[in-house]
Amino acid sequence: MSRFKDDNILIIAPGSRLTHAQLGLPESFTPARNKFKTRMFPAEKAGQWEPHKIRKKLQHSQPQESNAQTSNGKTNEPQYEEDMLSDEGAVWPIEAGRIVNWSCFLALLQYIHNTLSPTLHTPILMIAEPAWTAKDHERITQYCFESFKCPGFLLLDAAQAACYAFGLQTACVVDVGADKANVTTVTDFLLDGSTRATSIPDCGGEALTKRLHELLEPKGFTRNMCEQLKKSPICEILPPGTPLPGQQASQSKGDNNPAAAVSTGANGSGANQRHTAGALGEAPRGPGVGTEIGGKDAITKEEEDNDGVLDVANIVASGKMNEYLEKKEREKQEKAAAKADKKKGADAAKAAEAAKSQARLRNSDKEKATFLYEDDALLEVLKGSTLDSNGVAEAKAALDEAPARKNSTTTNLNTSTSTTNTTSTDSTSTNTAATTKPTPSLASTTAPRREITVGTERFLSASGPNSPLHILSSSIHRVISSNPTPSSRSTLWNNLIIIGNGSAVRGFKETLLATLHARFLVNPQAHGISSMFTSDMPSQFDTPNGTGTNTPAPGGYGQMQGYMSQQQPSFNTGGPNPLLMAATLNNASDGMSFPSTIHLAAQTPSSIRMAKLPEYFPEWKEVGSEEAVFLGAQVAAKMVFVVDGSVGQGRGWMSRGDYNEQGPGGVHEFSM
């Protein structure tokens, strides 16, 4: 069989909320070109499904003919349209990684296959969830071969795909989804299925949304508001021990060192303790130019009281006392007005500077922040009202509090209208464009947006007694500690792969890593692991050092005994340590070889690191590693179907001939 081409490979990665799909492999692997919501809508006939919500199209142009007959004698039939944005009444076939509605799931696969429309010479690579059973694998294999007539098929585990994406053969994969999490260890690209933790509850994105809803529900927040808040950049998970912005200000308030505050203006000893006007960039107090009081135009109270005292005699003698008093009163009023204007200007400048400094603050330093909320419930009310498409668009524009979008054209590929066609029509027929106004589509109308201000509750999505981070960290420690290969546990701790859209919340990965450090990390120097052979030895004996020059060479008991017989009984400085040699000989048995490597503290890690995505995929730098499973699927498809596409070379995928001979159950014999 000839090898497959890059353009004829179909990849499908189902998820609880989104299903990624792509036809063909690009030259440089990119994120998925197509993303489908993992949901379908029941059709009129039982057992059939629709990809979008079908709603009745309102007819406002001729309401008097709604129940009457047309000129042809036929009754007006109701018209329907597809609402591509609404999820009302949708059925989600995958829950917690398990397929709970097979009819809906298979209909979704059929819709994706029809949308991408691959050729008959197109193999399929599908990502398998860890919660799928062997019977689920057989059912999916049977449906793909019999419905899609594909020439080849491969089910690839999500954890293995993540390892291919990161280029690691041994790693611990933590997949955080919508309502679950999976922890899997992979050793030399082989799954450790006996120790993996699948579908861990209360660890996904739904747990974070639920916690935000508990905190903000008394303030009138709905669940949809909390879901959009979680996806906004102002929602952040702070590392353990980090005070909230309000608490940090209250704790730092006050002078720790009164003497330093009086003499130097510092709140305490050490650096960054000055919070005076000079330290903050404001004008210092005191007389002189550039101060709050001093300056060339400054007038002291003494000058105001003694102003004109020296010339009183001459003024009285000249008879111009009233004019002089009026002049001085007028000057005082002008000076008071100038001082008031100066104070107002200073207050306005301070307010503007405070606003600028607030904008320059980090999100973790702001007590309050604002995000844009798309009110889907209000859009459903507008669509269900008696307004037509223009009325809904006008009402939406009136209720929208956010700035206008830069690109107002819709990006939905399923819409029938085209911007290019509209532009060409406007350029060729100006009269038609002047008289005809395009009618906005009710189905593609976006929800009105509102600005909502949130306090420090946005930092507490992972707080509470049942914190997802604590549950995840305990699961990671349990899975790695149960790995059957003790020598690979340190490598697993240093190759943590955190993926899944549930981990896309700002600060989730860093806080999870900090939680693992705080709970399970062991410092070798603090516990004496690195110096256990040197701390308690007598000074007159040689001890093994870092170069290994004084360490006995590994070997059998006979070799060790022969070497010892040649040594003098006296304690010289050139030979090996007699204490270590005696303990070794006493514990050794005939024919036993000493291991060359001793794994100390295998259960407690001395270092924990998070793996990084390779930099030779530039398209994935901005997207992040949350959807890295699809990148690994592309790498695996390239290796299996293109590089090793012939049958019999590796047996990585199941061909049509294999399916005809072995049936759906033969899919378990084909893996990477």
CSV table of C-alpha atoms in Angstrom, one decimal, residues 171-619:
chain,number,residue,atom,x,y,z
A,171,ALA,CA,6.6,12.4,31.8
A,172,CYS,CA,3.6,12.9,34.1
A,173,VAL,CA,0.7,14.3,32.2
A,174,VAL,CA,-1.9,16.3,34.1
A,175,ASP,CA,-5.0,16.9,31.9
A,176,VAL,CA,-7.4,19.5,33.4
A,177,GLY,CA,-10.7,19.5,31.6
A,178,ALA,CA,-14.1,21.1,32.1
A,179,ASP,CA,-15.4,18.9,34.9
A,180,LYS,CA,-12.6,16.4,35.6
A,181,ALA,CA,-8.9,15.9,35.6
A,182,ASN,CA,-6.7,13.0,34.5
A,183,VAL,CA,-3.2,12.2,35.9
A,184,THR,CA,-1.1,9.7,33.8
A,185,THR,CA,2.5,8.7,33.9
A,186,VAL,CA,4.2,7.7,30.7
A,187,THR,CA,7.5,5.8,30.8
A,188,ASP,CA,9.4,5.4,27.5
A,189,PHE,CA,6.2,6.3,25.6
A,190,LEU,CA,4.3,3.4,27.3
A,191,LEU,CA,1.2,4.2,29.4
A,192,ASP,CA,1.2,3.1,33.1
A,193,GLY,CA,-2.5,2.2,33.0
A,194,SER,CA,-2.5,0.5,36.4
A,195,THR,CA,-1.5,3.6,38.3
A,196,ARG,CA,-3.3,6.4,36.4
A,197,ALA,CA,-6.0,8.5,37.9
A,198,THR,CA,-8.9,9.2,35.6
A,199,SER,CA,-11.9,11.5,35.9
A,200,ILE,CA,-10.9,13.1,39.2
A,201,PRO,CA,-14.0,15.1,40.3
A,202,ASP,CA,-14.0,18.7,41.4
A,203,CYS,CA,-10.7,19.5,39.7
A,204,GLY,CA,-11.8,21.0,36.4
A,205,GLY,CA,-12.9,24.4,35.2
A,206,GLU,CA,-16.5,23.8,36.5
A,207,ALA,CA,-15.1,23.6,40.1
A,208,LEU,CA,-13.5,27.1,39.6
A,209,THR,CA,-16.7,28.5,38.3
A,210,LYS,CA,-18.7,27.0,41.1
A,211,ARG,CA,-16.4,28.6,43.7
A,212,LEU,CA,-16.7,32.0,42.1
A,213,HIS,CA,-20.5,31.6,42.0
A,214,GLU,CA,-20.5,30.8,45.7
A,215,LEU,CA,-18.5,34.0,46.5
A,216,LEU,CA,-20.3,36.4,44.1
A,217,GLU,CA,-23.9,35.1,44.2
A,218,PRO,CA,-24.8,37.4,47.1
A,219,LYS,CA,-23.8,40.3,44.9
A,220,GLY,CA,-26.2,39.3,42.1
A,221,PHE,CA,-23.8,37.4,39.9
A,222,THR,CA,-25.2,34.5,37.8
A,223,ARG,CA,-23.4,31.4,36.8
A,224,ASN,CA,-22.9,32.7,33.3
A,225,MET,CA,-21.3,35.8,34.7
A,226,CYS,CA,-18.9,33.7,36.8
A,227,GLU,CA,-18.0,31.6,33.8
A,228,GLN,CA,-17.1,34.6,31.7
A,229,LEU,CA,-15.2,36.1,34.6
A,230,LYS,CA,-13.1,33.0,34.9
A,231,LYS,CA,-12.2,33.2,31.2
A,232,SER,CA,-11.3,36.9,31.5
A,233,PRO,CA,-7.7,38.1,32.1
A,234,ILE,CA,-8.7,39.7,35.5
A,235,CYS,CA,-9.4,36.3,37.1
A,236,GLU,CA,-6.1,35.1,38.5
A,237,ILE,CA,-5.0,32.4,41.0
A,238,LEU,CA,-2.3,33.8,43.4
A,239,PRO,CA,0.5,31.6,44.7
A,240,PRO,CA,0.1,30.3,48.3
A,241,GLY,CA,0.9,32.9,50.9
A,242,THR,CA,0.3,35.9,48.6
A,243,PRO,CA,-1.9,38.5,50.4
A,244,LEU,CA,-4.8,40.0,48.6
A,245,PRO,CA,-4.5,43.7,47.5
A,246,GLY,CA,-6.7,45.0,50.4
A,247,GLN,CA,-5.0,42.9,53.0
A,248,GLN,CA,-1.5,43.9,51.8
A,249,ALA,CA,-2.4,47.6,52.1
A,250,SER,CA,-3.8,47.1,55.6
A,251,GLN,CA,-0.8,45.1,56.8
A,252,SER,CA,1.8,47.6,55.5
A,253,LYS,CA,-0.1,50.6,57.0
A,254,GLY,CA,1.7,52.3,59.9
A,255,ASP,CA,5.3,53.0,60.9
A,256,ASN,CA,7.3,50.1,62.0
A,257,ASN,CA,10.1,52.4,63.2
A,258,PRO,CA,8.8,55.7,64.5
A,259,ALA,CA,12.3,57.2,65.0
A,260,ALA,CA,13.1,56.5,61.3
A,261,ALA,CA,9.8,58.0,60.3
A,262,VAL,CA,10.5,61.2,62.1
A,263,SER,CA,14.1,61.6,61.0
A,264,THR,CA,14.1,60.2,57.5
A,265,GLY,CA,10.5,59.7,56.6
A,266,ALA,CA,11.0,55.9,56.3
A,267,ASN,CA,8.5,53.5,57.8
A,268,GLY,CA,11.2,51.0,58.9
A,269,SER,CA,14.7,49.9,58.4
A,270,GLY,CA,15.9,48.4,55.1
A,271,ALA,CA,15.2,49.1,51.5
A,272,ASN,CA,11.9,50.2,50.0
A,273,GLN,CA,10.6,51.6,53.3
A,274,ARG,CA,10.2,55.3,52.3
A,275,HIS,CA,6.7,56.3,51.4
A,276,THR,CA,7.1,60.0,51.7
A,277,ALA,CA,6.3,62.7,49.1
A,278,GLY,CA,9.9,62.8,47.9
A,279,ALA,CA,10.1,59.0,47.6
A,280,LEU,CA,6.9,58.9,45.6
A,281,GLY,CA,7.9,61.6,43.2
A,282,GLU,CA,5.8,64.5,44.7
A,283,ALA,CA,7.0,67.9,45.8
A,284,PRO,CA,8.6,67.8,49.3
A,285,ARG,CA,7.4,70.1,52.0
A,286,GLY,CA,9.4,73.1,53.2
A,287,PRO,CA,10.4,76.6,52.0
A,288,GLY,CA,12.3,77.1,48.8
A,289,VAL,CA,11.8,76.5,45.1
A,290,GLY,CA,10.1,73.3,44.1
A,291,THR,CA,8.3,72.7,47.4
A,292,GLU,CA,4.7,72.7,48.4
A,293,ILE,CA,5.0,75.9,50.5
A,294,GLY,CA,8.0,77.7,49.2
A,295,GLY,CA,8.7,79.4,45.8
A,296,LYS,CA,9.3,82.8,44.4
A,297,ASP,CA,5.6,83.7,44.6
A,298,ALA,CA,5.1,82.3,48.1
A,299,ILE,CA,3.7,84.7,50.6
A,300,THR,CA,4.1,83.9,54.3
A,301,LYS,CA,1.6,84.8,57.0
A,302,GLU,CA,4.1,87.3,58.5
A,303,GLU,CA,4.3,89.1,55.1
A,304,GLU,CA,0.5,89.3,54.8
A,305,ASP,CA,0.2,90.7,58.3
A,306,ASN,CA,3.1,93.3,57.9
A,307,ASP,CA,2.2,94.2,54.3
A,308,GLY,CA,2.3,98.1,54.0
A,309,VAL,CA,3.1,98.8,57.7
A,310,LEU,CA,6.2,100.9,56.8
A,311,ASP,CA,4.3,103.3,54.5
A,312,VAL,CA,1.2,103.9,56.7
A,313,ALA,CA,2.4,107.4,57.8
A,314,ASN,CA,2.9,108.6,54.3
A,315,ILE,CA,-0.4,107.1,53.1
A,316,VAL,CA,-2.4,108.8,56.0
A,317,ALA,CA,-0.6,112.1,55.3
A,318,SER,CA,-1.5,112.0,51.6
A,319,GLY,CA,-5.2,111.3,52.3
A,320,LYS,CA,-5.4,108.2,50.2
A,321,MET,CA,-6.1,105.7,52.9
A,322,ASN,CA,-9.3,104.4,51.4
A,323,GLU,CA,-7.8,103.8,48.0
A,324,TYR,CA,-4.9,101.9,49.6
A,325,LEU,CA,-7.2,99.7,51.6
A,326,GLU,CA,-9.3,98.9,48.5
A,327,LYS,CA,-6.1,98.1,46.6
A,328,LYS,CA,-4.8,95.7,49.3
A,329,GLU,CA,-8.2,94.0,49.6
A,330,ARG,CA,-8.3,93.5,45.8
A,331,GLU,CA,-4.8,92.1,45.9
A,332,LYS,CA,-5.7,89.7,48.7
A,333,GLN,CA,-8.8,88.5,46.8
A,334,GLU,CA,-6.7,87.9,43.6
A,335,LYS,CA,-4.1,86.0,45.6
A,336,ALA,CA,-6.8,83.9,47.3
A,337,ALA,CA,-8.3,83.1,43.9
A,338,ALA,CA,-5.0,82.2,42.4
A,339,LYS,CA,-4.2,79.9,45.4
A,340,ALA,CA,-7.6,78.2,45.0
A,341,ASP,CA,-7.1,77.7,41.3
A,342,LYS,CA,-3.6,76.4,42.0
A,343,LYS,CA,-5.0,74.0,44.6
A,344,LYS,CA,-7.7,72.8,42.2
A,345,GLY,CA,-5.2,72.2,39.5
A,346,ALA,CA,-3.0,70.3,41.9
A,347,ASP,CA,-5.9,68.2,43.0
A,348,ALA,CA,-6.8,67.5,39.3
A,349,ALA,CA,-3.2,66.6,38.5
A,350,LYS,CA,-3.0,64.3,41.6
A,351,ALA,CA,-6.3,62.6,40.5
A,352,ALA,CA,-5.0,62.1,37.0
A,353,GLU,CA,-1.7,60.8,38.3
A,354,ALA,CA,-3.5,58.5,40.6
A,355,ALA,CA,-5.6,57.2,37.7
A,356,LYS,CA,-2.4,56.6,35.7
A,357,SER,CA,-0.7,54.8,38.6
A,358,GLN,CA,-3.8,52.7,39.1
A,359,ALA,CA,-3.7,51.7,35.4
A,360,ARG,CA,0.0,50.8,35.7
A,361,LEU,CA,-0.6,48.5,38.6
A,362,ARG,CA,-0.6,44.7,38.1
A,363,ASN,CA,-3.8,42.9,38.2
A,364,SER,CA,-2.7,41.2,41.5
A,365,ASP,CA,-2.3,44.7,43.0
A,366,LYS,CA,-5.7,46.1,42.1
A,367,GLU,CA,-8.6,45.7,44.6
A,368,LYS,CA,-11.2,46.1,41.9
A,369,ALA,CA,-11.1,45.4,38.1
A,370,THR,CA,-13.6,45.5,35.3
A,371,PHE,CA,-14.4,42.9,32.6
A,372,LEU,CA,-16.8,42.7,29.6
A,373,TYR,CA,-19.8,40.5,30.1
A,374,GLU,CA,-21.8,39.2,27.1
A,375,ASP,CA,-25.4,39.0,28.3
A,376,ASP,CA,-26.7,35.9,26.5
A,377,ALA,CA,-29.8,35.8,28.6
A,378,LEU,CA,-30.8,39.3,27.4
A,379,LEU,CA,-30.1,38.3,23.8
A,380,GLU,CA,-32.4,35.3,24.2
A,381,VAL,CA,-35.1,37.6,25.5
A,382,LEU,CA,-34.7,39.9,22.5
A,383,LYS,CA,-34.8,37.0,20.1
A,384,GLY,CA,-38.0,35.7,21.7
A,385,SER,CA,-39.7,39.1,21.5
A,386,THR,CA,-41.8,40.5,18.7
A,387,LEU,CA,-38.9,42.5,17.3
A,388,ASP,CA,-37.6,41.8,13.8
A,389,SER,CA,-33.9,41.5,12.9
A,390,ASN,CA,-33.4,45.2,12.6
A,391,GLY,CA,-35.2,45.8,15.9
A,392,VAL,CA,-33.1,43.3,17.7
A,393,ALA,CA,-29.9,44.8,16.3
A,394,GLU,CA,-31.0,48.3,17.3
A,395,ALA,CA,-31.9,47.2,20.8
A,396,LYS,CA,-28.6,45.3,21.1
A,397,ALA,CA,-26.7,48.4,20.0
A,398,ALA,CA,-28.6,50.6,22.5
A,399,LEU,CA,-27.9,48.2,25.4
A,400,ASP,CA,-24.2,47.6,24.5
A,401,GLU,CA,-22.0,49.4,27.0
A,402,ALA,CA,-18.7,48.3,25.5
A,403,PRO,CA,-16.8,50.1,22.8
A,404,ALA,CA,-17.6,49.0,19.2
A,405,ARG,CA,-15.8,46.0,17.9
A,406,LYS,CA,-13.0,46.7,15.4
A,407,ASN,CA,-14.3,44.0,13.0
A,408,SER,CA,-18.1,44.0,12.8
A,409,THR,CA,-18.3,41.4,10.0
A,410,THR,CA,-19.1,37.8,11.1
A,411,THR,CA,-16.5,35.1,10.8
A,412,ASN,CA,-18.9,32.2,10.7
A,413,LEU,CA,-18.1,30.0,7.8
A,414,ASN,CA,-21.6,28.6,7.6
A,415,THR,CA,-23.2,32.0,6.8
A,416,SER,CA,-24.6,32.4,3.3
A,417,THR,CA,-23.6,36.0,2.9
A,418,SER,CA,-20.1,37.0,1.8
A,419,THR,CA,-18.3,40.3,2.4
A,420,THR,CA,-16.6,40.1,-1.0
A,421,ASN,CA,-19.9,39.7,-2.8
A,422,THR,CA,-21.4,42.6,-0.9
A,423,THR,CA,-18.5,44.8,-1.8
A,424,SER,CA,-18.6,44.0,-5.5
A,425,THR,CA,-22.4,44.7,-5.5
A,426,ASP,CA,-21.9,48.0,-3.8
A,427,SER,CA,-19.2,49.0,-6.3
A,428,THR,CA,-21.2,48.1,-9.4
A,429,SER,CA,-24.6,49.4,-8.4
A,430,THR,CA,-24.5,52.6,-6.2
A,431,ASN,CA,-28.2,53.2,-6.6
A,432,THR,CA,-29.1,49.8,-5.2
A,433,ALA,CA,-26.7,50.3,-2.3
A,434,ALA,CA,-28.2,53.7,-1.6
A,435,THR,CA,-31.8,52.4,-1.5
A,436,THR,CA,-31.3,48.9,0.0
A,437,LYS,CA,-30.0,48.4,3.5
A,438,PRO,CA,-28.6,45.0,4.4
A,439,THR,CA,-30.8,43.2,7.0
A,440,PRO,CA,-28.8,41.8,9.9
A,441,SER,CA,-29.2,38.1,10.6
A,442,LEU,CA,-31.0,37.3,13.8
A,443,ALA,CA,-29.2,34.0,14.2
A,444,SER,CA,-25.7,35.5,14.0
A,445,THR,CA,-26.5,38.5,16.3
A,446,THR,CA,-24.0,38.7,19.2
A,447,ALA,CA,-25.0,39.4,22.7
A,448,PRO,CA,-24.9,42.9,24.2
A,449,ARG,CA,-21.9,43.5,26.4
A,450,ARG,CA,-21.7,45.2,29.8
A,451,GLU,CA,-18.9,46.3,32.0
A,452,ILE,CA,-18.9,44.6,35.4
A,453,THR,CA,-16.6,45.5,38.3
A,454,VAL,CA,-15.3,42.7,40.6
A,455,GLY,CA,-13.4,42.9,43.8
A,456,THR,CA,-10.9,40.6,45.3
A,457,GLU,CA,-13.2,37.6,44.9
A,458,ARG,CA,-11.7,37.1,41.4
A,459,PHE,CA,-8.5,35.8,43.1
A,460,LEU,CA,-10.3,33.1,45.2
A,461,SER,CA,-11.5,30.7,42.4
A,462,ALA,CA,-9.3,27.9,43.8
A,463,SER,CA,-9.8,28.6,47.5
A,464,GLY,CA,-11.9,26.8,50.0
A,465,PRO,CA,-11.6,23.5,51.9
A,466,ASN,CA,-11.9,21.4,48.7
A,467,SER,CA,-9.4,23.3,46.6
A,468,PRO,CA,-8.8,21.8,43.2
A,469,LEU,CA,-5.1,22.5,43.6
A,470,HIS,CA,-4.8,20.4,46.7
A,471,ILE,CA,-6.8,17.5,45.2
A,472,LEU,CA,-4.7,17.6,42.1
A,473,SER,CA,-1.4,17.8,44.0
A,474,SER,CA,-2.4,14.8,46.1
A,475,SER,CA,-3.3,12.8,43.0
A,476,ILE,CA,0.0,13.7,41.3
A,477,HIS,CA,2.0,12.5,44.3
A,478,ARG,CA,0.0,9.3,44.6
A,479,VAL,CA,0.3,8.4,40.9
A,480,ILE,CA,4.0,9.1,40.7
A,481,SER,CA,4.8,7.3,44.0
A,482,SER,CA,2.9,4.3,42.6
A,483,ASN,CA,4.9,4.1,39.5
A,484,PRO,CA,6.3,0.5,39.2
A,485,THR,CA,9.7,1.8,38.1
A,486,PRO,CA,11.4,3.6,41.0
A,487,SER,CA,14.3,4.8,38.9
A,488,SER,CA,12.0,6.9,36.7
A,489,ARG,CA,10.1,8.7,39.5
A,490,SER,CA,12.6,11.6,39.7
A,491,THR,CA,12.3,12.0,35.9
A,492,LEU,CA,8.5,12.1,36.2
A,493,TRP,CA,8.7,14.8,38.9
A,494,ASN,CA,10.9,16.9,36.6
A,495,ASN,CA,8.7,16.4,33.5
A,496,LEU,CA,5.3,17.6,34.6
A,497,ILE,CA,3.0,18.3,31.6
A,498,ILE,CA,0.0,20.4,32.5
A,499,ILE,CA,-2.6,20.7,29.7
A,500,GLY,CA,-6.3,21.1,29.2
A,501,ASN,CA,-8.5,24.2,28.9
A,502,GLY,CA,-9.4,23.9,32.5
A,503,SER,CA,-5.8,25.1,33.3
A,504,ALA,CA,-6.1,28.1,31.1
A,505,VAL,CA,-7.0,30.3,34.1
A,506,ARG,CA,-4.3,32.9,34.8
A,507,GLY,CA,-1.8,31.6,37.4
A,508,PHE,CA,-3.2,28.0,37.6
A,509,LYS,CA,-0.1,26.2,36.5
A,510,GLU,CA,2.3,28.3,38.5
A,511,THR,CA,0.2,28.0,41.6
A,512,LEU,CA,-0.1,24.2,41.2
A,513,LEU,CA,3.6,24.0,40.9
A,514,ALA,CA,4.1,26.1,44.0
A,515,THR,CA,1.6,23.9,45.9
A,516,LEU,CA,3.6,20.8,44.9
A,517,HIS,CA,6.8,22.5,46.1
A,518,ALA,CA,5.2,23.4,49.4
A,519,ARG,CA,3.7,20.0,50.1
A,520,PHE,CA,6.1,17.4,48.7
A,521,LEU,CA,9.4,19.0,47.8
A,522,VAL,CA,12.4,17.8,49.9
A,523,ASN,CA,15.6,19.8,50.3
A,524,PRO,CA,18.5,17.4,50.2
A,525,GLN,CA,20.8,19.7,52.2
A,526,ALA,CA,18.2,20.2,54.9
A,527,HIS,CA,17.6,16.5,55.3
A,528,GLY,CA,21.2,15.4,55.0
A,529,ILE,CA,20.7,13.2,52.0
A,530,SER,CA,23.7,14.5,50.1
A,531,SER,CA,26.0,14.2,53.1
A,532,MET,CA,24.8,11.0,54.7
A,533,PHE,CA,28.1,9.2,53.9
A,534,THR,CA,30.4,12.0,55.1
A,535,SER,CA,28.8,13.6,58.2
A,536,ASP,CA,29.1,10.7,60.7
A,537,MET,CA,32.5,9.2,59.5
A,538,PRO,CA,35.7,9.4,61.6
A,539,SER,CA,38.2,11.9,60.4
A,540,GLN,CA,41.0,9.3,60.0
A,541,PHE,CA,39.0,7.2,57.5
A,542,ASP,CA,38.7,7.9,53.8
A,543,THR,CA,35.2,8.5,52.6
A,544,PRO,CA,33.7,8.5,49.1
A,545,ASN,CA,33.9,11.8,47.5
A,546,GLY,CA,32.1,13.4,44.5
A,547,THR,CA,34.7,12.1,41.9
A,548,GLY,CA,34.3,8.5,42.9
A,549,THR,CA,38.0,7.9,43.3
A,550,ASN,CA,37.7,6.5,46.8
A,551,THR,CA,34.4,4.6,46.1
A,552,PRO,CA,34.9,0.8,45.7
A,553,ALA,CA,34.2,-0.5,42.2
A,554,PRO,CA,31.1,-2.6,41.9
A,555,GLY,CA,31.6,-6.3,41.5
A,556,GLY,CA,30.9,-9.8,43.0
A,557,TYR,CA,31.8,-11.0,46.4
A,558,GLY,CA,34.8,-13.0,45.2
A,559,GLN,CA,36.3,-10.0,43.5
A,560,MET,CA,35.7,-7.8,46.6
A,561,GLN,CA,37.2,-10.5,48.9
A,562,GLY,CA,40.3,-10.9,46.7
A,563,TYR,CA,40.8,-7.2,46.7
A,564,MET,CA,40.5,-7.0,50.5
A,565,SER,CA,43.0,-9.8,51.0
A,566,GLN,CA,45.7,-7.7,49.3
A,567,GLN,CA,45.2,-4.8,51.6
A,568,GLN,CA,47.2,-4.3,54.9
A,569,PRO,CA,45.2,-4.2,58.1
A,570,SER,CA,46.6,-0.8,59.0
A,571,PHE,CA,44.5,2.2,58.3
A,572,ASN,CA,46.3,4.0,55.5
A,573,THR,CA,45.0,7.0,53.5
A,574,GLY,CA,45.3,5.5,50.1
A,575,GLY,CA,42.8,2.6,50.2
A,576,PRO,CA,39.1,2.4,50.4
A,577,ASN,CA,37.2,3.1,53.6
A,578,PRO,CA,37.4,-0.1,55.8
A,579,LEU,CA,34.0,0.7,57.5
A,580,LEU,CA,32.2,0.8,54.2
A,581,MET,CA,34.0,-2.3,52.9
A,582,ALA,CA,33.2,-4.3,56.0
A,583,ALA,CA,29.6,-3.3,55.9
A,584,THR,CA,29.5,-4.3,52.3
A,585,LEU,CA,31.1,-7.7,52.8
A,586,ASN,CA,28.8,-8.5,55.8
A,587,ASN,CA,25.7,-7.8,53.8
A,588,ALA,CA,26.8,-9.4,50.5
A,589,SER,CA,26.1,-12.9,49.5
A,590,ASP,CA,27.9,-15.2,47.1
A,591,GLY,CA,27.3,-14.4,43.4
A,592,MET,CA,25.5,-11.1,44.2
A,593,SER,CA,26.5,-8.0,42.2
A,594,PHE,CA,26.3,-4.5,43.7
A,595,PRO,CA,24.1,-2.0,41.9
A,596,SER,CA,25.9,0.8,40.2
A,597,THR,CA,23.2,3.3,41.1
A,598,ILE,CA,21.4,3.7,44.4
A,599,HIS,CA,18.1,5.7,44.2
A,600,LEU,CA,17.8,7.6,47.4
A,601,ALA,CA,14.5,9.3,48.5
A,602,ALA,CA,12.6,7.8,45.5
A,603,GLN,CA,9.2,8.6,47.2
A,604,THR,CA,10.1,12.2,48.1
A,605,PRO,CA,11.2,14.4,45.2
A,606,SER,CA,14.2,16.8,45.5
A,607,SER,CA,13.1,18.8,42.5
A,608,ILE,CA,9.8,19.4,40.7
A,609,ARG,CA,9.7,21.2,37.3
A,610,MET,CA,7.1,21.9,34.7
A,611,ALA,CA,7.9,20.9,31.1
A,612,LYS,CA,7.8,23.6,28.4
A,613,LEU,CA,6.5,23.3,24.9
A,614,PRO,CA,9.2,23.2,22.2
A,615,GLU,CA,9.9,26.6,20.5
A,616,TYR,CA,10.2,25.2,17.0
A,617,PHE,CA,6.4,25.5,16.6
A,618,PRO,CA,6.0,29.3,16.3
A,619,GLU,CA,2.2,29.1,15.8
